[in-house]
mmCIF file of C-alpha atoms in Angstrom:
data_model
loop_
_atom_site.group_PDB
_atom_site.id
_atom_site.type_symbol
_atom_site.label_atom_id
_atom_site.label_comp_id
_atom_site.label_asym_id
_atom_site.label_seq_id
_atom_site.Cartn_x
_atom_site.Cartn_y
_atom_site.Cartn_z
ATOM 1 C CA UNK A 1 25.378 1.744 54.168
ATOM 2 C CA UNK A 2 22.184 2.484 52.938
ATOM 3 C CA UNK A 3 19.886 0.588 54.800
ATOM 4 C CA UNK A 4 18.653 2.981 56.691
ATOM 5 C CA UNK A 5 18.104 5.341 53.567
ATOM 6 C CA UNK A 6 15.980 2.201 51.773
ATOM 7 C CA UNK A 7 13.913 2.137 55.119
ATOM 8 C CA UNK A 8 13.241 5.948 55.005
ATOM 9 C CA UNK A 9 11.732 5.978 51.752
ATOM 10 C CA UNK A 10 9.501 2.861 52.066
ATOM 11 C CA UNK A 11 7.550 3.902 55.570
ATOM 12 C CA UNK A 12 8.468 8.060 55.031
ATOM 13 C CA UNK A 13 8.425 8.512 51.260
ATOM 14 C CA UNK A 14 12.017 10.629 51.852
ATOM 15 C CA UNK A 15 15.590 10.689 52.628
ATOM 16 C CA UNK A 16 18.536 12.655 52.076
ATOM 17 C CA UNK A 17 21.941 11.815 51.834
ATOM 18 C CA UNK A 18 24.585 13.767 51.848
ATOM 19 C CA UNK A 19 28.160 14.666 49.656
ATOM 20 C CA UNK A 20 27.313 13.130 46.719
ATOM 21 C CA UNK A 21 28.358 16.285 44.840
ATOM 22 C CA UNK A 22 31.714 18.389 45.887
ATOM 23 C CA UNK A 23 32.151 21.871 45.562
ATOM 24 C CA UNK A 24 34.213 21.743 42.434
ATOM 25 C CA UNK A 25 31.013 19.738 40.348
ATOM 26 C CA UNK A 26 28.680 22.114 41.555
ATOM 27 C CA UNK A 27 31.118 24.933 40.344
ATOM 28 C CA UNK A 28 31.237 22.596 36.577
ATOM 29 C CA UNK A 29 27.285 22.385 36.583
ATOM 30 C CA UNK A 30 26.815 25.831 37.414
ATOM 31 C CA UNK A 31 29.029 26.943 34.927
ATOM 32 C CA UNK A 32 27.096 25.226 32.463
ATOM 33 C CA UNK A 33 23.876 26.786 33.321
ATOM 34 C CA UNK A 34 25.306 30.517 33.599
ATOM 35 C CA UNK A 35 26.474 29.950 29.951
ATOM 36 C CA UNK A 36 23.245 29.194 28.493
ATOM 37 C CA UNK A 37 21.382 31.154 26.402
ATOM 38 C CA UNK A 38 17.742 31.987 28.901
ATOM 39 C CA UNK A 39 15.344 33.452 26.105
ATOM 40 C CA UNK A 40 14.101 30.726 24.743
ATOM 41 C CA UNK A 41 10.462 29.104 26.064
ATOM 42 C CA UNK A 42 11.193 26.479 28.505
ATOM 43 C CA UNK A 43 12.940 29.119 30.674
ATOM 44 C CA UNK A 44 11.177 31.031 33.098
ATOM 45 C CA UNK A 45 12.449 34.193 34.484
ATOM 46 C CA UNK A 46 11.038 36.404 37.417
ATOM 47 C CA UNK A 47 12.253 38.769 40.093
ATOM 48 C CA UNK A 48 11.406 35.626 42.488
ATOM 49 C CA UNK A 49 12.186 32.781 39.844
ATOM 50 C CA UNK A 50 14.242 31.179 37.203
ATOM 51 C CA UNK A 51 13.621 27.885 36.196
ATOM 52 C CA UNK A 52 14.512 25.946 33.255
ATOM 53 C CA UNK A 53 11.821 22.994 32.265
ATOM 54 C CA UNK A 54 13.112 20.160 29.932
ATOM 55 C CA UNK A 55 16.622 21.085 31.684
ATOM 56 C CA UNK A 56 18.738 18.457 29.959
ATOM 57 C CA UNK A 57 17.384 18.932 26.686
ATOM 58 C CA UNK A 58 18.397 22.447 26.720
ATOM 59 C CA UNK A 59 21.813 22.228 28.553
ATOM 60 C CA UNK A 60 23.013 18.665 27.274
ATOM 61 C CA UNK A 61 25.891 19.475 28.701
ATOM 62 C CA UNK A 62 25.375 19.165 32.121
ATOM 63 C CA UNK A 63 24.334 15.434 32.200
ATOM 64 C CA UNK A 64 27.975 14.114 32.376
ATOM 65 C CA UNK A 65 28.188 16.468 35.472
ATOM 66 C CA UNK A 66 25.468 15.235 36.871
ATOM 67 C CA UNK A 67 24.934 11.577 36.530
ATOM 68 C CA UNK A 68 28.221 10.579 37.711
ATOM 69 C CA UNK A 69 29.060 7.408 39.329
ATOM 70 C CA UNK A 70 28.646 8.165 42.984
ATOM 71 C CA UNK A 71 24.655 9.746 42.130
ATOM 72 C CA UNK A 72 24.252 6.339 39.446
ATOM 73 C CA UNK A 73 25.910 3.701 42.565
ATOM 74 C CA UNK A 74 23.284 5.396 44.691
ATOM 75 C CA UNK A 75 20.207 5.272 42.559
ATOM 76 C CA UNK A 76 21.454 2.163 42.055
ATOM 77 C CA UNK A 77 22.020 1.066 45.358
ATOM 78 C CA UNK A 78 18.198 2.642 46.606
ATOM 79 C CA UNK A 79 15.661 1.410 43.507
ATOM 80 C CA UNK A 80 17.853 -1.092 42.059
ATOM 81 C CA UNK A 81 18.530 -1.422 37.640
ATOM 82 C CA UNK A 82 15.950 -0.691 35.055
ATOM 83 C CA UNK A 83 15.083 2.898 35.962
ATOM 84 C CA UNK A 84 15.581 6.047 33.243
ATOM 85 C CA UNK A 85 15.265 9.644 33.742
ATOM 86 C CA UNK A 86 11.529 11.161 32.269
ATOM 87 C CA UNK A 87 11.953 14.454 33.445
ATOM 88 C CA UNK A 88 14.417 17.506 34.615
ATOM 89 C CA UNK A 89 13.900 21.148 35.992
ATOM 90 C CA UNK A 90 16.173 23.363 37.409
ATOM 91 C CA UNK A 91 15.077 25.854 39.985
ATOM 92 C CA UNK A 92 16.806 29.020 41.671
ATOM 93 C CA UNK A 93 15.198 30.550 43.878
ATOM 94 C CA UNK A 94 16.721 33.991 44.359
ATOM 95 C CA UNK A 95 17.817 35.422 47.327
ATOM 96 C CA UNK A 96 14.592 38.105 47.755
ATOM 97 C CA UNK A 97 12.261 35.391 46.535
ATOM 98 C CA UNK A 98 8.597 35.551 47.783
ATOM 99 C CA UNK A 99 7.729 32.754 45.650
ATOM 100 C CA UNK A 100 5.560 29.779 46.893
ATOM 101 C CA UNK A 101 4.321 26.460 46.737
ATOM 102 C CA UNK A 102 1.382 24.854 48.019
ATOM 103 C CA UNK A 103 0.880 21.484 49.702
ATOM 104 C CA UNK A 104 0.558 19.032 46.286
ATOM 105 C CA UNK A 105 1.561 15.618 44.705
ATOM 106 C CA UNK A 106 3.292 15.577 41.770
ATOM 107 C CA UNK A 107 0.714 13.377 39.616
ATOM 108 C CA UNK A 108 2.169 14.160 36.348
ATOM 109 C CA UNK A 109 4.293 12.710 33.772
ATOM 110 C CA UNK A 110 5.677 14.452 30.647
ATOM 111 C CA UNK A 111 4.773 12.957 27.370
ATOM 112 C CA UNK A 112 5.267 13.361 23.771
ATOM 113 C CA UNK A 113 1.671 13.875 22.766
ATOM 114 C CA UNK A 114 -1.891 13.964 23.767
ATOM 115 C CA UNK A 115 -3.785 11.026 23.731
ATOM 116 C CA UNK A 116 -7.060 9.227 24.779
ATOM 117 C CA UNK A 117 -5.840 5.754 26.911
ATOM 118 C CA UNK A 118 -7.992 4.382 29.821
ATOM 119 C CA UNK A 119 -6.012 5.474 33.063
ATOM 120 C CA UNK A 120 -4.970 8.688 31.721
ATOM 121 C CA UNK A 121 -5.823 11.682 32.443
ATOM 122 C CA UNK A 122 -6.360 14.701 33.323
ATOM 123 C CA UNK A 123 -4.063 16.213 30.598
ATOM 124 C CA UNK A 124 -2.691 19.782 31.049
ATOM 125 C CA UNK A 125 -0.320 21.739 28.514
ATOM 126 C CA UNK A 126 3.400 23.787 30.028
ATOM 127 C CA UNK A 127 5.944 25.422 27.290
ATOM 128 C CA UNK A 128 4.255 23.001 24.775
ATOM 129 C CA UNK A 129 5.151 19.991 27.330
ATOM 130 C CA UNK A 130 1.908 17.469 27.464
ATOM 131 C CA UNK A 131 1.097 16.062 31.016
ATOM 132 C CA UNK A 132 -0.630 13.522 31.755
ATOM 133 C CA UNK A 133 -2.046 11.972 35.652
ATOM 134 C CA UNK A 134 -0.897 8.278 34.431
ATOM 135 C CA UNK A 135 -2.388 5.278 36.504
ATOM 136 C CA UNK A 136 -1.583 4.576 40.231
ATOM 137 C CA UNK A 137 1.118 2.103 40.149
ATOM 138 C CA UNK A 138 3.142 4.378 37.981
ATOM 139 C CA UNK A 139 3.613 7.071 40.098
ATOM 140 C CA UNK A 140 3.829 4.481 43.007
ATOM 141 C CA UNK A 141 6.998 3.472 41.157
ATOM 142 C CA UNK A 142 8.653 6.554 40.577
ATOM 143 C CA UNK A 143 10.666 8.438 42.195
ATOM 144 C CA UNK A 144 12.461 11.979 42.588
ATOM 145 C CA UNK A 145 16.385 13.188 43.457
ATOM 146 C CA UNK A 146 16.349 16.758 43.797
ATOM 147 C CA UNK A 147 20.056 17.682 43.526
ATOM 148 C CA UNK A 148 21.001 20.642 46.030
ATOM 149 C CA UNK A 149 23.607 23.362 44.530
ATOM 150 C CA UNK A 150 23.019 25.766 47.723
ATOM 151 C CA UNK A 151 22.457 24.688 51.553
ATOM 152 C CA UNK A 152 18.595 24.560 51.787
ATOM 153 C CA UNK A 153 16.921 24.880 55.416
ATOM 154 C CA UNK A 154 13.335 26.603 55.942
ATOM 155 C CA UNK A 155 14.991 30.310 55.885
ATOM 156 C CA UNK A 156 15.259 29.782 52.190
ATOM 157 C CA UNK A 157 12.215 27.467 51.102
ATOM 158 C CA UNK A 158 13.492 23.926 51.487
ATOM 159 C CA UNK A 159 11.210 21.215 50.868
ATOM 160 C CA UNK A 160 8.374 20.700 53.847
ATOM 161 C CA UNK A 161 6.723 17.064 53.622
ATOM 162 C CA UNK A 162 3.984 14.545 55.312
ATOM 163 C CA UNK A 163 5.943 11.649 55.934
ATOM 164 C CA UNK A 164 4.066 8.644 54.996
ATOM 165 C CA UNK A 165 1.933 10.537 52.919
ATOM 166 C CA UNK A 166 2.945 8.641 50.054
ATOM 167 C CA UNK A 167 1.137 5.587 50.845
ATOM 168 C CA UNK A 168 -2.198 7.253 50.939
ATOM 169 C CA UNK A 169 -2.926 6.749 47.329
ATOM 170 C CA UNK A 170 -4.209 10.236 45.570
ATOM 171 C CA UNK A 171 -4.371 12.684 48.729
ATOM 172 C CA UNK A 172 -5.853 15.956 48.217
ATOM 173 C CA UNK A 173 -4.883 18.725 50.237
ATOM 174 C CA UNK A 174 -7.792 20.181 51.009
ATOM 175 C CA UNK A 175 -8.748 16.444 52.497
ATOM 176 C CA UNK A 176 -6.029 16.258 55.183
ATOM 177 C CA UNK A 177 -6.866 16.376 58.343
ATOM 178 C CA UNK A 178 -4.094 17.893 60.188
ATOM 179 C CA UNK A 179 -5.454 16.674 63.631
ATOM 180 C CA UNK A 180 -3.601 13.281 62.017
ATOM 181 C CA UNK A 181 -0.582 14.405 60.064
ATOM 182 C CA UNK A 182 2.625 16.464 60.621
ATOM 183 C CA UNK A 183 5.373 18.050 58.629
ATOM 184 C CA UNK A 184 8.782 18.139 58.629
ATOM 185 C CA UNK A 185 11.353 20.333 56.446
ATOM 186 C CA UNK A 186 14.379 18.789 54.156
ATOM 187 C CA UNK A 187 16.991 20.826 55.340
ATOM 188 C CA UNK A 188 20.308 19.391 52.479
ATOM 189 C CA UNK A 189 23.338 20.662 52.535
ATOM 190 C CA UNK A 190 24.788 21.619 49.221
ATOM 191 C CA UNK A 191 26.358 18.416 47.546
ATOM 192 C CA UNK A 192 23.491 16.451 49.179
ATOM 193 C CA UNK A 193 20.606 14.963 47.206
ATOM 194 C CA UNK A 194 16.844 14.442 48.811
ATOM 195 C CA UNK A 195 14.916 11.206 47.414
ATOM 196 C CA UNK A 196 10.963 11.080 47.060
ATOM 197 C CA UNK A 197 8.451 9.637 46.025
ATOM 198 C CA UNK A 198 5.803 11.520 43.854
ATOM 199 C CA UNK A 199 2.869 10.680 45.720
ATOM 200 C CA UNK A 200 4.633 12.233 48.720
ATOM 201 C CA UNK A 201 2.990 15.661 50.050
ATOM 202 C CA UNK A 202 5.341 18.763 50.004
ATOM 203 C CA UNK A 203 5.352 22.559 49.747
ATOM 204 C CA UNK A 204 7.694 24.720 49.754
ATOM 205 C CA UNK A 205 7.855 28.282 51.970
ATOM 206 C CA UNK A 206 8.975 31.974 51.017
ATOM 207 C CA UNK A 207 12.518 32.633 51.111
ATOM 208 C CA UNK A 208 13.220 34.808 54.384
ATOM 209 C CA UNK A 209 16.906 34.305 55.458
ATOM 210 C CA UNK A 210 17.958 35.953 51.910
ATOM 211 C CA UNK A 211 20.168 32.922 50.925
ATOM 212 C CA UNK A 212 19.499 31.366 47.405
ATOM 213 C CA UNK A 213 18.035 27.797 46.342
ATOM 214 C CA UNK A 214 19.287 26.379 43.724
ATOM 215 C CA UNK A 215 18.117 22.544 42.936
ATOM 216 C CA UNK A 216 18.442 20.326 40.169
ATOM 217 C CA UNK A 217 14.653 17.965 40.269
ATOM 218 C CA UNK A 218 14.873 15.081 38.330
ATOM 219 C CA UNK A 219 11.937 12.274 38.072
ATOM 220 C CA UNK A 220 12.823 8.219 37.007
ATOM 221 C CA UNK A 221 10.856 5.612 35.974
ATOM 222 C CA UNK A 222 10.808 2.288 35.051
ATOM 223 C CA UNK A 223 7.815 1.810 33.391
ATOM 224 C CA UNK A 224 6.867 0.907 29.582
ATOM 225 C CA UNK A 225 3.961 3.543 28.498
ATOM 226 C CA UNK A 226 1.293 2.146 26.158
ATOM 227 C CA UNK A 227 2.766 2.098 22.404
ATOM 228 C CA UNK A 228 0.835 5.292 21.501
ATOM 229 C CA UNK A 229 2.646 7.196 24.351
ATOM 230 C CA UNK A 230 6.243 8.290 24.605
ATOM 231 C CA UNK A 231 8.310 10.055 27.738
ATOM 232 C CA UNK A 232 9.173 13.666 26.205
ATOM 233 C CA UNK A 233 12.540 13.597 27.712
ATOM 234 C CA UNK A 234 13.669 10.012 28.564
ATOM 235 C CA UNK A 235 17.299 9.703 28.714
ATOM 236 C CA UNK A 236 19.264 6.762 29.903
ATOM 237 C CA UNK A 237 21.761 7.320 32.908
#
């Protein structure tokens, strides 16, 4: 059943697979969200944004909804046991959004403090989150599900990606040569998830087809971070 999935992620760095969420959970999840109280610092509203960083910290809540045992059987099924979530955002991206993003990685991790390791670094600073670039095999070893709670083709800014690009170690943008590479676009239904690896090159387009984008990104790992390092917002699924 998933074989094909497992083989998409090892030589593409993606897959998607669909109704692992029906519309009544996405109704329970969104109900959480709408109830929450949006003034405090980890959410960030816009004409052409709201997003919530640390989402599961600030809507507890919603984790029952969301880690239920069809999405758990799959992660299972895909990466095997061990893994724990280190990190969850939620995005909407409105229905006149112009917002953007830029061919990247996502090199990061989100940790409990700043500290000088070998390996580490650079650090940056979001809502009072730390973030560090952590060694190689780290982020070779993570991985991504990006929860859809709206259909999401390229009208309304679903993910583009290199596939394969996640095998090239550290790959700056401005390095590609495009002669070499192409892109494709994610296009999930809602109820669907997409699976990626970090090191995998994506971007994301302007809305133009007026239809919102709702997505639930959450990052796993399996990996023990030196003792003077903790994950800000690991929580076992």
């Amino acid at each position: 059943m998933y074989g094909s999935h497992l083989q998409n992620i090892a030589n593409n760095g993606f897959t998607v697979v669909e109704d692992i969420f029906g519309p009544d959970e996405i109704r329970s999840i969104l109900q959480q969200i709408n109830k929450t109280n949006a003034d405090k610092s980890t959410f960030r509203k816009s004409a052409g944004l709201f997003a919530i960083r640390q989402f599961l910290k600030e809507i507890p809540e919603a984790q029952s909804l969301i880690f239920t045992a069809k999405l758990k059987n799959t992660i299972t099924a895909l990466f095997g046991d061990g893994y724990f979530m280190v990190k969850a955002i939620y995005f909407d991206k409105p229905e006149e959004s112009n917002w953007f993003v830029a061919w990247h990685q996502d090199l990061t991790i989100s940790v409990d403090k700043r500290t000088n390791l070998p390996g580490f670094g650079p650090w940056t600073v979001k809502q009072n989150q730390f973030a560090v670039q952590p060694p190689l095999n780290i982020l070779q070893d993570n991985f991504t599900i990006r929860i859809h709670l709206d259909d999401a083709d390229e009208g309304n800014g679903a993910l583009k990606v290199v596939p394969g690009s996640h095998l090239k170690g550290i790959y700056r943008p401005e390095t590609i040569d495009w002669d070499g590479e192409t892109e494709t676009t994610c296009a999930v239904k809602a109820g669907g998830i997409m699976v990626m690896r970090p090191l995998l090159l994506h971007a994301s387009n302007r809305t133009t087809n007026h239809k919102p984008r709702k997505v639930i990104h959450i990052e796993f790992s399996k990996a023990d971070l030196p003792m003077e390092l903790t994950w800000a917002e690991l929580c076992k699924i």
